[in-house]
mmCIF file of C-alpha atoms and ligand atoms in Angstrom:
data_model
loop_
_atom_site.group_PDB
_atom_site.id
_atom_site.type_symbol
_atom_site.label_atom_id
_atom_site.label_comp_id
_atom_site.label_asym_id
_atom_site.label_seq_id
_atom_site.Cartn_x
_atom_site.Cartn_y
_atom_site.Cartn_z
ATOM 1 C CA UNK H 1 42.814 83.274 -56.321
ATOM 2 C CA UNK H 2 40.987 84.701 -59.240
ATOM 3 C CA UNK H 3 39.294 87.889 -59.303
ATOM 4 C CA UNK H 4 35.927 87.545 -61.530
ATOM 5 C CA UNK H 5 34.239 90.436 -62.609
ATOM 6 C CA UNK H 6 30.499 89.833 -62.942
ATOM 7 C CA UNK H 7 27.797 92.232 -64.633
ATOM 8 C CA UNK H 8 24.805 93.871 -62.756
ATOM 9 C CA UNK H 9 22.557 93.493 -65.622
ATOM 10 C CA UNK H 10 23.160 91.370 -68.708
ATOM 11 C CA UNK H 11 22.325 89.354 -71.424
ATOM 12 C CA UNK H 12 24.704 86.387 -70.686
ATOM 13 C CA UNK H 13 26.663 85.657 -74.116
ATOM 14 C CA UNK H 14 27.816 81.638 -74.242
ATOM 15 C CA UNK H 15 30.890 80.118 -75.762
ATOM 16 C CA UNK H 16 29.068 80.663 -79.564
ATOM 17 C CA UNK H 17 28.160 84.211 -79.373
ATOM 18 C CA UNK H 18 24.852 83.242 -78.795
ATOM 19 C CA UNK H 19 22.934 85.043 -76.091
ATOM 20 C CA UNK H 20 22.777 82.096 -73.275
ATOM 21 C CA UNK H 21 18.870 81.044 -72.590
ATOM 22 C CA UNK H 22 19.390 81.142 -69.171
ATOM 23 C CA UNK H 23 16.081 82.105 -68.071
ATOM 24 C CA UNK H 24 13.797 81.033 -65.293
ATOM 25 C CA UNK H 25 17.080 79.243 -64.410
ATOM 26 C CA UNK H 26 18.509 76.696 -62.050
ATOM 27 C CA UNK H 27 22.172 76.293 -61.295
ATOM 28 C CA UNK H 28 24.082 73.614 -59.479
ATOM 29 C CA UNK H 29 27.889 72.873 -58.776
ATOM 30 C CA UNK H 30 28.630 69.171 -59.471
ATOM 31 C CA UNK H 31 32.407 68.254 -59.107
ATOM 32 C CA UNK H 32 33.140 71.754 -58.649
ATOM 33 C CA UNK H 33 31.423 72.945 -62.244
ATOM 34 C CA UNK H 34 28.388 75.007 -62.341
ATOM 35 C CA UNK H 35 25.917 73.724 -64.308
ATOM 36 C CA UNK H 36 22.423 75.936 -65.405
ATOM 37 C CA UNK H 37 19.645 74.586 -66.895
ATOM 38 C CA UNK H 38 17.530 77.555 -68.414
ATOM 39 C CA UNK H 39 14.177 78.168 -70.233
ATOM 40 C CA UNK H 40 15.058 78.338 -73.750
ATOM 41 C CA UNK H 41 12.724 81.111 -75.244
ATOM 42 C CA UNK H 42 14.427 81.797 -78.330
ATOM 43 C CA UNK H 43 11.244 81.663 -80.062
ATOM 44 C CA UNK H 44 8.167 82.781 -77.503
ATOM 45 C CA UNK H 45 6.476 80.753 -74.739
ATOM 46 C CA UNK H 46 6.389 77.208 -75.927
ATOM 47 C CA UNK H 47 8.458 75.273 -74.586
ATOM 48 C CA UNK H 48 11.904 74.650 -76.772
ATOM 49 C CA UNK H 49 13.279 72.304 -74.420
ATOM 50 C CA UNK H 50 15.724 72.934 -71.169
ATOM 51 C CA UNK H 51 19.351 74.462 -72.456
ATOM 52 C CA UNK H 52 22.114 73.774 -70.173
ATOM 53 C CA UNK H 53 25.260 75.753 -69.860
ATOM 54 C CA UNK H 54 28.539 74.932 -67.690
ATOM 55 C CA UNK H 55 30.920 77.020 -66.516
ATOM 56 C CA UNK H 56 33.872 77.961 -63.613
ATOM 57 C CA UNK H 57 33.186 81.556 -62.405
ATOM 58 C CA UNK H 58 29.189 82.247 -63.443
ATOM 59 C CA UNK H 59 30.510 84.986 -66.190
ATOM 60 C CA UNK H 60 31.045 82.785 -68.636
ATOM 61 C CA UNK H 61 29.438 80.231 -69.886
ATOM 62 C CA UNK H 62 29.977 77.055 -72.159
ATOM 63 C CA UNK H 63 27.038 75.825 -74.050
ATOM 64 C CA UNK H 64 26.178 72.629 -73.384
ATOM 65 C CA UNK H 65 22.806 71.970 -75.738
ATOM 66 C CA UNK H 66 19.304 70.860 -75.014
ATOM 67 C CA UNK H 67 19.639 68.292 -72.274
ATOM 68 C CA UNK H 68 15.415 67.481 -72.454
ATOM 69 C CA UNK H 69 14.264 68.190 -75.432
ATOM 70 C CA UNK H 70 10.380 68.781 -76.678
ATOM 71 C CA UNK H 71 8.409 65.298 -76.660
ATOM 72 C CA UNK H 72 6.696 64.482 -80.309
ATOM 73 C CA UNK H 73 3.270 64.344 -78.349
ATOM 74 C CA UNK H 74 1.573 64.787 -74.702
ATOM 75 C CA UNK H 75 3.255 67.221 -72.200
ATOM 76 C CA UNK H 76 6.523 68.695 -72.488
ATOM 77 C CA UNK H 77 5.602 68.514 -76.508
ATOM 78 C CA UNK H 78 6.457 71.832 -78.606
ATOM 79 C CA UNK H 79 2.950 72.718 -77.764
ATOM 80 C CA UNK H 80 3.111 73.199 -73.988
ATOM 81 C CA UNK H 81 4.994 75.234 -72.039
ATOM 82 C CA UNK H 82 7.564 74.298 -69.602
ATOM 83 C CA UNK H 83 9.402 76.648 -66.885
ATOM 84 C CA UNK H 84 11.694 76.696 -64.485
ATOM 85 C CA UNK H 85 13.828 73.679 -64.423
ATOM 86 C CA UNK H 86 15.906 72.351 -61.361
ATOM 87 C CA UNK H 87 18.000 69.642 -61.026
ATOM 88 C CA UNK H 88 19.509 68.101 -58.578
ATOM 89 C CA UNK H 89 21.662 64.614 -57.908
ATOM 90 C CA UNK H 90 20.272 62.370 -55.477
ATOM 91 C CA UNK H 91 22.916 61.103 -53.032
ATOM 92 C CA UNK H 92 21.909 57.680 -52.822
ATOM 93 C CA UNK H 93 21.074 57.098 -56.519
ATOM 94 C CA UNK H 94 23.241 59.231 -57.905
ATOM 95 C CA UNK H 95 21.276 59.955 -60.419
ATOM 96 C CA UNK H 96 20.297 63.158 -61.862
ATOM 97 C CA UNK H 97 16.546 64.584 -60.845
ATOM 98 C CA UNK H 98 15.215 67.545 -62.843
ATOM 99 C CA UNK H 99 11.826 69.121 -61.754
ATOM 100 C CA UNK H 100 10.077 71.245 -64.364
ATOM 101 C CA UNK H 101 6.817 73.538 -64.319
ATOM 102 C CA UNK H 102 4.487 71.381 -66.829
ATOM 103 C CA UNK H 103 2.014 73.100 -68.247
ATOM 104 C CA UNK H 104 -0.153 72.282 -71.409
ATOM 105 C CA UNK H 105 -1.173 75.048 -74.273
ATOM 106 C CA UNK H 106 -2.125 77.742 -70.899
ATOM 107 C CA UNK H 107 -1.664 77.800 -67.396
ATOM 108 C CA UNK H 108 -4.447 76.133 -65.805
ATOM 109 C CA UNK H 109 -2.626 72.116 -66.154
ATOM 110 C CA UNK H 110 -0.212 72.910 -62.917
ATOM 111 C CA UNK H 111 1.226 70.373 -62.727
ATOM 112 C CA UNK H 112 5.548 69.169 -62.237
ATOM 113 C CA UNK H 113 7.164 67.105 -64.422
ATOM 114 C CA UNK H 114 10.245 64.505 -63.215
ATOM 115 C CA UNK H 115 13.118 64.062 -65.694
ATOM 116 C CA UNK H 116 15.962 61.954 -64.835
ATOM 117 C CA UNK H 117 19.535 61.097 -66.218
ATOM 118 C CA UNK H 118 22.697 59.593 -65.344
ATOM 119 C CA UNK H 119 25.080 62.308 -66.602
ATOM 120 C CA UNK H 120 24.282 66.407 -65.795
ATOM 121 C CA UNK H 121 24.473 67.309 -69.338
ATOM 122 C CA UNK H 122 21.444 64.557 -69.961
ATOM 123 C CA UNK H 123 19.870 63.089 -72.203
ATOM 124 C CA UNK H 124 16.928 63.952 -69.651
ATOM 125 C CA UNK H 125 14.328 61.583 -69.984
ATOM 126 C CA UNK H 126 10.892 62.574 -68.766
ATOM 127 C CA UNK H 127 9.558 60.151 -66.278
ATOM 128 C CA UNK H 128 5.729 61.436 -65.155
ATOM 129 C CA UNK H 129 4.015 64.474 -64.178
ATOM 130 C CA UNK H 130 2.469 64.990 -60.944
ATOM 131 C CA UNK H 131 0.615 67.623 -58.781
ATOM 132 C CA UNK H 132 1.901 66.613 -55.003
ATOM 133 C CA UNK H 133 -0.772 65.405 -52.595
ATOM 134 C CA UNK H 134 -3.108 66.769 -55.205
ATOM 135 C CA UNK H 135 -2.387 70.164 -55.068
ATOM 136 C CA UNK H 136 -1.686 72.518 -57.757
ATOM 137 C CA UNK H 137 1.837 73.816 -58.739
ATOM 138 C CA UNK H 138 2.852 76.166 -60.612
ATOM 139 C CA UNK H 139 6.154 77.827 -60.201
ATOM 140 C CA UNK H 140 9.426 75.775 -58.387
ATOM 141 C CA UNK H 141 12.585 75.952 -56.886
ATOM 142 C CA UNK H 142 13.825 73.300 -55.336
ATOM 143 C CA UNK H 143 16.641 72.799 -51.834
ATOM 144 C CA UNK H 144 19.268 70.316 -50.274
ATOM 145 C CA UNK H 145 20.199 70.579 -47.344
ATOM 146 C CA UNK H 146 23.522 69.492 -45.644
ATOM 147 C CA UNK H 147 22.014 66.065 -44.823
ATOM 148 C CA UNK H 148 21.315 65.353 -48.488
ATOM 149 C CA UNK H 149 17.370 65.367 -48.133
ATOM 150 C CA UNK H 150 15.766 67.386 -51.203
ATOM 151 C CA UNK H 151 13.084 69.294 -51.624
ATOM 152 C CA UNK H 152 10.815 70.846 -53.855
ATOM 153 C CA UNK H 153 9.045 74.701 -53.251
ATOM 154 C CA UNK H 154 6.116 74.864 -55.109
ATOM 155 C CA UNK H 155 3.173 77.259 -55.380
ATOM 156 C CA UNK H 156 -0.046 76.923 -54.622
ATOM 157 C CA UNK H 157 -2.287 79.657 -55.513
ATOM 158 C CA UNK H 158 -4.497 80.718 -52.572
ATOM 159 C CA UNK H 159 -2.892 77.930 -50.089
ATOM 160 C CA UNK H 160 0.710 79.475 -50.238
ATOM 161 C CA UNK H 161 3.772 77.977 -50.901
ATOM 162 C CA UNK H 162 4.431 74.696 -50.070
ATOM 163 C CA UNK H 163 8.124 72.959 -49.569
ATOM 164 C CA UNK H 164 7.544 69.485 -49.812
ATOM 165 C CA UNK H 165 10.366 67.012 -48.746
ATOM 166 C CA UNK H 166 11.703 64.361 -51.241
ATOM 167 C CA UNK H 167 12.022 60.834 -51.113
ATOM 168 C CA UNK H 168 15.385 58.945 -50.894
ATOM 169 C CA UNK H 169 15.187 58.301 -54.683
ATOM 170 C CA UNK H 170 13.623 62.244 -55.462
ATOM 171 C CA UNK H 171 11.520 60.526 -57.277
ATOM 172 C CA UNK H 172 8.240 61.969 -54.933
ATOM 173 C CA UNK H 173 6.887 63.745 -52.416
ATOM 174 C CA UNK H 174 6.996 62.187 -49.228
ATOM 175 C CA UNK H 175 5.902 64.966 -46.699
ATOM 176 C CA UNK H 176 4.049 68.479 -46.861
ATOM 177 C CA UNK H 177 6.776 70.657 -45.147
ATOM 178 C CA UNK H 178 5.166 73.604 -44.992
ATOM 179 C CA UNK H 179 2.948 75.831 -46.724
ATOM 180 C CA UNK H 180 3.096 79.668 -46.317
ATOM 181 C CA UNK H 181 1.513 82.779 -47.439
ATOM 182 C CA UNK H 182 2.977 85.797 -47.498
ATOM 183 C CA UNK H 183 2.642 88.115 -44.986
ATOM 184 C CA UNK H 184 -0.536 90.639 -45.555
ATOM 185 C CA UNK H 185 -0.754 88.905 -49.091
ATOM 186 C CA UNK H 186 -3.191 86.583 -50.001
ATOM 187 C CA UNK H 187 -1.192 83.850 -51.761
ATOM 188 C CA UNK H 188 2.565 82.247 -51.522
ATOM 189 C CA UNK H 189 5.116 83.500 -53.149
ATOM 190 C CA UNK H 190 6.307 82.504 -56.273
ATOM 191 C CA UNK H 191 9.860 81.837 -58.485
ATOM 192 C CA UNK H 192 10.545 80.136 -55.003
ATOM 193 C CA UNK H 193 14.243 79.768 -53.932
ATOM 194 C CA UNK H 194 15.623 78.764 -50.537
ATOM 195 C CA UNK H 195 19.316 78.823 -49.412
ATOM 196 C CA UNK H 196 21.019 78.034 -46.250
ATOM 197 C CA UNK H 197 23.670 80.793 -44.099
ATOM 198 C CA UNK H 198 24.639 80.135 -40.546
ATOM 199 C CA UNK H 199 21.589 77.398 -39.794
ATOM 200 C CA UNK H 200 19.098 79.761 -41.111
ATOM 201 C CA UNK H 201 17.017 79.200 -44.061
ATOM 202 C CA UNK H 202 16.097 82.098 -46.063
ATOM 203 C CA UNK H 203 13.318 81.645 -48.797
ATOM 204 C CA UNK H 204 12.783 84.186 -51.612
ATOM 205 C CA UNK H 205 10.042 84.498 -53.885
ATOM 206 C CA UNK H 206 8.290 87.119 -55.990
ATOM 207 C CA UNK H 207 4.547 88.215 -55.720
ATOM 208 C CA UNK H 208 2.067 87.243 -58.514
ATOM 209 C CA UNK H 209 2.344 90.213 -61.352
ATOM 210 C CA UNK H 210 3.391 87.499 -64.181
ATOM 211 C CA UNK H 211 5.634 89.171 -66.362
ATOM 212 C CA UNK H 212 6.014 92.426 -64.051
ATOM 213 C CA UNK H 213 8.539 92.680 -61.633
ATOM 214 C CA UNK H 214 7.283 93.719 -57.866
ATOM 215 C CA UNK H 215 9.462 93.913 -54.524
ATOM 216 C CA UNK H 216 9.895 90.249 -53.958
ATOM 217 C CA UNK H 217 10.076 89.072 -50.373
ATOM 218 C CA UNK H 218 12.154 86.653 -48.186
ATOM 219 C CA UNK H 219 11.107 85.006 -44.728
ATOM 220 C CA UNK H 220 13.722 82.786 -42.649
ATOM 221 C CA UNK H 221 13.448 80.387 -40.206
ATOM 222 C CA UNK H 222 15.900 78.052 -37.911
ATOM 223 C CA UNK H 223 13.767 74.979 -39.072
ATOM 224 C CA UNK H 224 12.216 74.077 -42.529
ATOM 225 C CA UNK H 225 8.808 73.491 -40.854
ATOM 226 C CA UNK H 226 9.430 76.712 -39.233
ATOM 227 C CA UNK H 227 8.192 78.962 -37.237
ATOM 228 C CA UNK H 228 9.124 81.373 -40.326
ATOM 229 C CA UNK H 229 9.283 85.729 -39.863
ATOM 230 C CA UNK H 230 7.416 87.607 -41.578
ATOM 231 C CA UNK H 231 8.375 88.490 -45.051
ATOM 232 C CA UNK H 232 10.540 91.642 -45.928
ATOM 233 C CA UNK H 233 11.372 93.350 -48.952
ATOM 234 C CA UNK H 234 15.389 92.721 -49.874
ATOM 235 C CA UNK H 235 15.416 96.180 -51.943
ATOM 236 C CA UNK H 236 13.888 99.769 -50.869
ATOM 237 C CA UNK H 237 10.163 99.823 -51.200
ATOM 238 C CA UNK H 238 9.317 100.250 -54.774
ATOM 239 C CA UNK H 239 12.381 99.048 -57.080
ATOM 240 C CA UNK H 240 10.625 95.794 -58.117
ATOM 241 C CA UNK H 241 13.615 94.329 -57.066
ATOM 242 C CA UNK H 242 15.447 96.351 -59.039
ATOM 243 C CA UNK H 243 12.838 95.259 -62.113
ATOM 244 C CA UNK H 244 13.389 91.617 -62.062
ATOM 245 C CA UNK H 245 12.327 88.381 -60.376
ATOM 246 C CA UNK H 246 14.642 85.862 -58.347
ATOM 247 C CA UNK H 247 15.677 82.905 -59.800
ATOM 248 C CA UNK H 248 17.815 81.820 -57.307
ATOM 249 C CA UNK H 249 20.629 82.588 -54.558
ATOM 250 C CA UNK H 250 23.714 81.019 -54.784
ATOM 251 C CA UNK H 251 26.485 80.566 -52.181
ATOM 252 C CA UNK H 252 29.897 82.064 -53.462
ATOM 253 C CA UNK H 253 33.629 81.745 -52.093
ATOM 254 C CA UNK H 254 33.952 83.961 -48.552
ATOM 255 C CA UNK H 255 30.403 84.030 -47.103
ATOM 256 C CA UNK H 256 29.153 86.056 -50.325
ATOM 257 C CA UNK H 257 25.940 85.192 -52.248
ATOM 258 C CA UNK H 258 24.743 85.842 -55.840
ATOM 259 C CA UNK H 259 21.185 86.360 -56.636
ATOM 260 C CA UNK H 260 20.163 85.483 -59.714
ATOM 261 C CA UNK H 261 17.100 87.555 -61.121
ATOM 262 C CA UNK H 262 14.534 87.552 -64.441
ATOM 263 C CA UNK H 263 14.317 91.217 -66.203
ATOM 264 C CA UNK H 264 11.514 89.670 -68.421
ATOM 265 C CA UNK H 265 10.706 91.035 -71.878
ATOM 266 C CA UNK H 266 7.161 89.356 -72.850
ATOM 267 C CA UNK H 267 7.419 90.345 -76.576
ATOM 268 C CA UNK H 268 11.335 88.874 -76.729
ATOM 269 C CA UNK H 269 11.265 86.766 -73.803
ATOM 270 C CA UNK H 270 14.796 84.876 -75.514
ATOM 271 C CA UNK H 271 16.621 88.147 -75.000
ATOM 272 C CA UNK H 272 15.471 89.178 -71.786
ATOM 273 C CA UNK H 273 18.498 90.163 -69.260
ATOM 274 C CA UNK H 274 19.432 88.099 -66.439
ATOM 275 C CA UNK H 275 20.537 90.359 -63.002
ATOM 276 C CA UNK H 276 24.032 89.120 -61.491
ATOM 277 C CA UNK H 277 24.114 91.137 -58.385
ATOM 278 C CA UNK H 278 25.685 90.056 -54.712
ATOM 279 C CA UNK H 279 23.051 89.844 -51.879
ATOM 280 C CA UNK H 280 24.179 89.946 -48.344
ATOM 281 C CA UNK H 281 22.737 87.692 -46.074
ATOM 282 C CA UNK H 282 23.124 87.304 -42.092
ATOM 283 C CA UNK H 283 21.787 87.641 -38.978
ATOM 284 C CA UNK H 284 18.033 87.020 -40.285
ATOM 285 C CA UNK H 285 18.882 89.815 -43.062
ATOM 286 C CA UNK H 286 19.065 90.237 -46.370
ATOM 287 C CA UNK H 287 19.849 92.926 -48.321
ATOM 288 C CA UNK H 288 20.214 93.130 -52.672
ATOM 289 C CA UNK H 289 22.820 95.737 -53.892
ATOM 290 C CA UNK H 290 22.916 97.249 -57.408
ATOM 291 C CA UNK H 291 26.561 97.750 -59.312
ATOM 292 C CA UNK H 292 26.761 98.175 -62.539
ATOM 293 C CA UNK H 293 30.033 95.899 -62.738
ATOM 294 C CA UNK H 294 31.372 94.130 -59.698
ATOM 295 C CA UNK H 295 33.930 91.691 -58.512
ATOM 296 C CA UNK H 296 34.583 88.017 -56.061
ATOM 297 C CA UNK H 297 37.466 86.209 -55.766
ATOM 298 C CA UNK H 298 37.396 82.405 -56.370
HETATM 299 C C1 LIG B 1 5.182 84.337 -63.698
HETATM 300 C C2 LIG B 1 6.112 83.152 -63.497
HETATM 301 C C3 LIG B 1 6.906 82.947 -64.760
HETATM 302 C C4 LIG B 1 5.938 82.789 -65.922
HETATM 303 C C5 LIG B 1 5.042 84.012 -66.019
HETATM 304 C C6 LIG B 1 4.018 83.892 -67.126
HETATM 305 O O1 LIG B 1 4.291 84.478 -62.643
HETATM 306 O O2 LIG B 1 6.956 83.383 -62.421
HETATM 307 O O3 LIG B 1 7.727 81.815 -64.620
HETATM 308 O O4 LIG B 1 5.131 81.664 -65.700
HETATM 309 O O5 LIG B 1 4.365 84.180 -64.799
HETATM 310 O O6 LIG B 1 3.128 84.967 -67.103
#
């Protein structure tokens, strides 16, 4: 056993001395190595193509280079902007998917770009863009469950949320799951993230404040189609979520889970912190807890 000791807040430092653009991120462990793929924003907004960093513990962090870079021309170009990528490897391909938020010089494309590759550290190559059944997206996460099916959480302004199921290849969307607002709220949540404890889903997302941080929510349910509870805050009423928006919540050693948050600065989005910070979950509960420093065996 190794004890890790993991920072509340930080800006994540890689294997250079470079601070690690691990933002709007995804992580996944393949053959026991976690791998994130991050928003580069070294340089503003535009997209600078998807960084990807490995590592053993989640403290620290070996960089790994620009798996998909910026296309000369068209979407995905240095022009466009490009958020939140997620990858995941299709069991019966075995190939590696990536989903990215595709937009062109503003927000209004919505649309989600597919990038594939046979290795985890890419090249990515970008294979189309889509909106699925025709309906906007904006801001993903995406989920596999036990069985291997994948999925893909996407927002959808005034409909909700949506969590569409995969096909066998991940390649599209083969059924609307679900779509959900959030409770008392007008739209779905966004920076959507789902994980599994005990046969119960629990999905996290943030209201729509942009840049700001609010009191994101979560919502669980014993089936993906649902019926799913209301939404709760995960912090007390008023912390933002202790100023930052979920990324993601990963599964650690022993039951524990790591939530994975944005602290975004808009004028120096590159060197805006990333929150490290356990979450309990059970029971239908969750519940985020600040330390300044804290510790998990693996
Ligand atoms: C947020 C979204 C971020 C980014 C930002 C831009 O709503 O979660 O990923 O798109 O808006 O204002």
């Amino acid at each position: 056993m190794t004890t890790v000791t993991m920072r509340g807040a930080c800006l994540a430092h890689d294997d250079t001395g470079a601070v690690a653009q691990l933002h709007g991120l995804g992580i996944q462990q393949f053959d026991g190595t976690y791998y994130a793929y991050g928003e580069n924003k070294v340089n503003g907004n535009l997209f600078q193509g998807v960084a990807c960093y490995t590592s053993d513990d989640l403290a620290h962090w070996h960089n790994a280079g620009i798996v998909l870079a910026p296309r000369a021309e068209g979407l995905l170009a240095a022009d466009t902007i490009a958020e939140r990528p997620k990858v995941l490897r299709c069991p019966s391909a075995g190939e590696y998917v990536m989903y990215i938020h595709a937009e062109r010089g503003d927000y209004n494309y919505a649309h989600v770009a597919v990038a594939v590759a046979d290795n985890p550290l890419g090249p990515f190559r970008f294979l189309f863009s889509m909106q699925p059944f025709g309906n906007i997206s904006r801001d993903i996460g995406v989920f596999q469950d036990d069985d291997g099916a994948g999925y893909l959480i996407s927002e959808d302004r005034e409909h909700g949320t949506h969590i569409y199921r995969l096909s066998d290849d991940y390649h599209s969307v083969v059924e609307d799951v679900v779509c959900l607002r959030g409770t008392n709220y007008r739209y779905g949540y966004e920076s959507p993230t789902i994980v599994k404890h005990d046969g119960l889903y629990y999905w996290f997302g943030s209201q729509l404040t942009g840049w700001d941080c609010n009191d994101n929510m979560f919502a669980t349910a014993a089936d993906l189609h649902g019926p799913w509870s209301e939404w709760k805050a995960f912090t007390p009423a008023g912390s933002r979520t202790f100023d930052s928006q979920c990324d993601l919540v990963l599964p650690l050693p022993d039951g524990q889970f790591l939530y994975v948050g944005d602290r975004w600065q808009p004028k120096d989005l590159g060197n805006s912190p990333t929150l490290w910070l356990p979450i309990r979950i059970g029971g239908g509960q969750a519940l985020l807890e600040w330390h300044d420093e804290w510790t998990y065996e693996r």
